[in-house]
Short mmCIF file of C-alpha atoms in Angstrom, two decimals:
data_model
loop_
_atom_site.label_atom_id
_atom_site.label_comp_id
_atom_site.label_asym_id
_atom_site.label_seq_id
_atom_site.Cartn_x
_atom_site.Cartn_y
_atom_site.Cartn_z
CA MET A 1 -33.53 62.98 28.80
CA LYS A 2 -36.10 61.17 29.93
CA PHE A 3 -40.03 62.80 29.60
CA LEU A 4 -42.85 60.52 31.18
CA HIS A 5 -41.52 57.45 29.14
CA ARG A 6 -43.70 54.23 29.46
CA SER A 7 -41.76 52.52 32.59
CA LEU A 8 -41.87 55.92 34.20
CA VAL A 9 -45.87 56.08 34.00
CA SER A 10 -47.86 54.83 36.64
CA LEU A 11 -51.48 55.27 36.51
CA THR A 12 -52.35 53.22 40.10
CA GLY A 13 -50.41 54.68 42.61
CA GLN A 14 -50.26 52.85 46.02
CA ALA A 15 -49.39 55.33 48.71
CA THR A 16 -51.50 57.00 51.12
CA THR A 17 -48.80 59.87 52.52
CA PRO A 18 -47.16 62.51 50.87
CA GLU A 19 -43.63 60.16 51.81
CA ASP A 20 -44.67 57.32 50.38
CA ALA A 21 -46.04 59.29 47.38
CA ILE A 22 -42.42 61.17 46.84
CA GLN A 23 -40.99 57.85 47.55
CA GLU A 24 -42.83 55.67 44.81
CA ALA A 25 -42.51 58.31 41.99
CA GLY A 26 -38.74 58.31 42.80
CA GLU A 27 -38.25 54.76 42.99
CA LEU A 28 -39.44 55.08 39.48
CA LEU A 29 -36.90 56.99 38.53
CA VAL A 30 -34.61 54.42 40.32
CA SER A 31 -35.24 51.89 38.04
CA GLU A 32 -34.93 53.59 34.58
CA GLY A 33 -30.69 54.73 36.29
CA SER A 34 -31.64 58.18 35.89
CA VAL A 35 -30.86 58.28 39.77
CA GLN A 36 -29.62 56.79 43.16
CA GLN A 37 -31.53 55.67 45.77
CA GLY A 38 -29.58 58.82 47.90
CA TYR A 39 -31.72 61.32 45.70
CA VAL A 40 -35.41 59.83 46.50
CA ASP A 41 -34.36 60.25 50.06
CA ALA A 42 -32.93 63.66 49.96
CA MET A 43 -36.71 64.51 47.87
CA VAL A 44 -38.50 63.22 50.92
CA ARG A 45 -35.77 65.32 53.47
CA SER A 46 -36.73 68.45 51.21
CA PHE A 47 -40.14 67.51 51.43
CA LYS A 48 -39.91 67.54 55.39
CA LYS A 49 -37.46 70.41 55.75
CA ASN A 50 -39.61 72.68 53.14
CA GLY A 51 -43.01 71.96 53.25
CA PRO A 52 -45.96 71.12 50.37
CA TYR A 53 -44.53 73.76 48.18
CA ILE A 54 -44.44 71.54 45.64
CA VAL A 55 -47.45 71.35 45.12
CA LEU A 56 -47.16 73.87 42.04
CA ALA A 57 -50.80 73.65 41.72
CA PRO A 58 -53.90 72.02 42.10
CA GLN A 59 -54.02 68.15 42.24
CA ILE A 60 -50.18 68.60 41.28
CA ALA A 61 -47.04 68.03 43.11
CA VAL A 62 -43.57 67.84 41.91
CA PRO A 63 -40.86 66.66 43.87
CA HIS A 64 -37.52 66.58 43.33
CA ALA A 65 -33.38 67.26 45.34
CA ARG A 66 -30.16 68.78 44.19
CA PRO A 67 -28.35 67.24 41.39
CA GLU A 68 -25.38 66.51 43.83
CA ASP A 69 -27.48 64.73 45.67
CA GLY A 70 -27.34 61.94 42.92
CA ALA A 71 -29.32 62.07 39.74
CA HIS A 72 -27.72 61.23 37.26
CA GLU A 73 -29.39 61.94 33.76
CA SER A 74 -32.31 64.62 33.79
CA SER A 75 -35.70 62.70 33.58
CA ILE A 76 -39.54 62.93 34.94
CA SER A 77 -41.94 60.43 36.14
CA LEU A 78 -45.23 60.11 36.75
CA VAL A 79 -47.54 58.34 39.42
CA ARG A 80 -51.29 58.97 39.08
CA TYR A 81 -53.28 58.36 42.80
CA GLU A 82 -56.80 58.15 42.12
CA ASN A 83 -58.08 58.80 44.88
CA GLY A 84 -55.63 61.09 46.24
CA VAL A 85 -53.45 62.05 48.46
CA VAL A 86 -52.61 65.12 51.35
CA PHE A 87 -49.74 66.50 51.28
CA GLY A 88 -50.54 69.74 53.74
CA HIS A 89 -51.22 72.42 50.78
CA THR A 90 -53.68 75.00 52.10
CA SER A 91 -55.18 75.61 48.85
CA ASN A 92 -53.80 72.66 46.56
CA ASP A 93 -54.83 69.67 48.19
CA PRO A 94 -55.46 66.50 47.50
CA VAL A 95 -52.63 65.51 44.51
CA LYS A 96 -53.48 62.93 42.25
CA LEU A 97 -50.60 63.33 40.30
CA VAL A 98 -46.90 63.45 41.22
CA PHE A 99 -44.33 64.78 38.56
CA ALA A 100 -40.81 63.22 40.43
CA LEU A 101 -37.85 65.38 38.88
CA GLY A 102 -34.39 63.83 38.55
CA ALA A 103 -33.10 67.01 38.29
CA THR A 104 -29.63 67.50 36.86
CA SER A 105 -27.23 71.13 36.69
CA SER A 106 -27.55 70.77 32.62
CA GLU A 107 -29.32 71.99 29.89
CA GLU A 108 -31.75 69.27 29.31
CA HIS A 109 -32.77 70.33 33.52
CA LEU A 110 -34.27 73.56 31.41
CA GLU A 111 -35.75 71.98 28.12
CA LEU A 112 -37.37 69.11 30.50
CA LEU A 113 -38.99 71.84 33.11
CA LYS A 114 -40.42 73.60 29.70
CA ARG A 115 -41.76 70.35 28.43
CA LEU A 116 -43.27 70.16 32.08
CA THR A 117 -44.53 73.62 31.97
CA THR A 118 -46.07 73.43 28.14
CA LEU A 119 -47.66 70.23 29.30
CA LEU A 120 -49.56 71.48 32.27
CA SER A 121 -49.83 74.74 31.36
CA LYS A 122 -53.14 73.36 29.10
CA GLU A 123 -55.69 72.93 31.85
CA ALA A 124 -57.53 70.30 29.28
CA ASN A 125 -54.05 68.16 29.80
CA VAL A 126 -54.77 67.82 33.36
CA VAL A 127 -58.35 66.49 32.92
CA LYS A 128 -57.04 64.26 30.62
CA LEU A 129 -53.75 63.22 33.01
CA LEU A 130 -56.15 62.76 35.72
CA ASN A 131 -58.73 60.58 33.50
CA ALA A 132 -55.76 58.38 31.60
CA THR A 133 -57.61 54.62 31.43
CA SER A 134 -53.69 53.57 29.91
CA TYR A 135 -49.72 54.80 28.40
CA GLU A 136 -51.52 55.25 25.59
CA ASP A 137 -54.01 58.10 26.27
CA ILE A 138 -50.78 59.47 27.80
CA GLU A 139 -48.61 58.58 24.97
CA GLN A 140 -51.69 61.10 22.70
CA ILE A 141 -51.36 64.60 24.90
CA LEU A 142 -48.01 64.14 24.91
CA GLY A 143 -47.87 63.84 21.03
CA GLY A 144 -44.63 64.71 19.46
CA THR A 145 -43.28 65.66 22.97
CA THR A 146 -42.13 62.63 24.18
CA ILE A 147 -38.19 61.63 23.77
CA MET B 1 -36.60 95.62 37.95
CA LYS B 2 -35.36 92.67 39.37
CA VAL B 3 -37.59 89.92 40.95
CA LEU B 4 -36.68 86.74 42.30
CA THR B 5 -38.41 83.52 41.79
CA VAL B 6 -38.49 81.56 45.23
CA CYS B 7 -38.35 77.40 46.20
CA GLY B 8 -37.07 75.68 48.95
CA LEU B 9 -33.64 74.43 46.92
CA GLY B 10 -33.64 77.24 44.06
CA GLN B 11 -33.72 74.36 41.30
CA GLY B 12 -36.55 72.81 40.44
CA THR B 13 -39.83 75.21 41.30
CA SER B 14 -38.80 78.05 41.28
CA LEU B 15 -37.08 77.26 37.35
CA ILE B 16 -40.72 76.57 36.13
CA LEU B 17 -42.02 79.87 37.82
CA LYS B 18 -39.42 81.92 36.49
CA MET B 19 -40.09 80.44 33.33
CA ASN B 20 -44.41 81.59 33.37
CA VAL B 21 -43.00 85.15 35.29
CA GLU B 22 -40.84 85.81 32.32
CA SER B 23 -43.55 85.03 29.44
CA VAL B 24 -46.35 86.78 31.34
CA LEU B 25 -44.14 89.41 32.24
CA GLN B 26 -43.30 90.26 28.80
CA SER B 27 -46.98 89.46 28.00
CA MET B 28 -47.52 92.29 29.20
CA GLY B 29 -44.90 94.11 27.24
CA ILE B 30 -42.79 94.85 30.07
CA SER B 31 -39.11 94.38 29.06
CA GLY B 32 -35.64 94.48 31.66
CA ALA B 33 -37.10 93.08 33.89
CA ASP B 34 -34.53 90.65 35.58
CA VAL B 35 -35.88 87.26 36.67
CA GLU B 36 -33.77 84.77 38.57
CA ASN B 37 -34.64 82.01 40.87
CA THR B 38 -33.10 80.41 43.96
CA ASP B 39 -34.08 78.97 46.76
CA VAL B 40 -35.12 80.40 50.19
CA SER B 41 -32.53 80.28 52.80
CA SER B 42 -30.45 82.85 49.80
CA ALA B 43 -33.62 84.84 49.08
CA SER B 44 -34.01 85.60 52.64
CA SER B 45 -30.68 88.09 51.77
CA MET B 46 -30.76 89.07 48.69
CA ASN B 47 -31.97 92.22 47.44
CA ALA B 48 -34.84 93.11 45.24
CA ASP B 49 -37.90 94.63 43.59
CA PHE B 50 -40.36 91.37 44.05
CA ILE B 51 -40.26 87.78 45.08
CA ILE B 52 -42.74 85.87 43.70
CA THR B 53 -43.32 82.20 45.67
CA SER B 54 -45.48 79.82 47.21
CA GLN B 55 -48.04 81.09 50.31
CA GLU B 56 -46.03 78.51 52.61
CA LEU B 57 -42.48 79.48 51.95
CA SER B 58 -44.03 83.89 51.48
CA GLU B 59 -44.34 83.39 55.53
CA THR B 60 -40.71 81.76 55.92
CA LEU B 61 -40.36 85.21 54.13
CA ALA B 62 -42.31 87.41 55.46
CA GLY B 63 -40.12 90.40 57.07
CA HIS B 64 -38.22 90.67 53.79
CA SER B 65 -37.52 94.34 52.55
CA SER B 66 -39.33 93.19 48.35
CA THR B 67 -42.68 93.32 47.98
CA ILE B 68 -43.73 89.40 48.33
CA ILE B 69 -45.68 88.14 45.59
CA VAL B 70 -47.81 84.69 46.64
CA VAL B 71 -48.62 82.09 43.42
CA ASN B 72 -50.44 79.40 44.13
CA ASN B 73 -51.05 77.86 40.97
CA TYR B 74 -46.68 77.94 39.55
CA PHE B 75 -48.75 76.87 35.48
CA ASP B 76 -51.42 79.36 35.59
CA GLU B 77 -50.47 82.29 33.41
CA GLU B 78 -53.35 84.28 34.61
CA GLU B 79 -53.29 84.00 38.04
CA ILE B 80 -49.83 85.40 37.46
CA LYS B 81 -50.53 88.13 35.23
CA LYS B 82 -53.02 89.04 38.09
CA ALA B 83 -50.95 88.74 40.69
CA LEU B 84 -48.42 90.88 39.04
CA GLU B 85 -50.34 93.37 37.52
CA PRO B 86 -50.81 95.24 40.73
CA HIS B 87 -47.64 95.49 41.02
CA VAL B 88 -46.04 96.22 37.74
CA SER B 89 -47.85 98.02 35.02
#
């Protein structure tokens, strides 16, 4: 289980379209060996098919696919876009924080979602993520919750 | 009371919503609610008292026999509570 490890966080996202942003956040999971490239492609397909519902809160998107699309390990990455990316959501655009979710069908998946929910339920944490200048700032919010 | 939380795949975001809806129902003192997460195509053929989902997916579910409740911020328990209150209390 990997939750926002240093190698899974980028504060300088380059993408300007939702498809590229999902790819960029997904690539962090691929390079860690958590998911296959096919899983990332499935995340993009799901976005194209189902639309921007993955923008779960103002400025926050949580793209994911199905475990059988090629996820090996429960994991979450983060890419931040300072200028925001327009996903086409009616009220939550533009997206500045993209959390790519490597979804498995294990108990760890549930545990990981709980951690993400606990983190993002606090508005102050979202503000800190938006303003973080280094991974250390993020580590501080995660406190003991980083795995 | 049967509640469905719905997302495109039924694996990720609907599970987040389920956890927060359960927590809100508990805080409202409502027990015995059965909250289940599922994907949008399964949901269209399922029966429930309420379906909770995003604006985007609610449009796909238009015409469903269940009462559809829209939530914009899945992490905001206050918003979820306000959305549920008129229906469950």
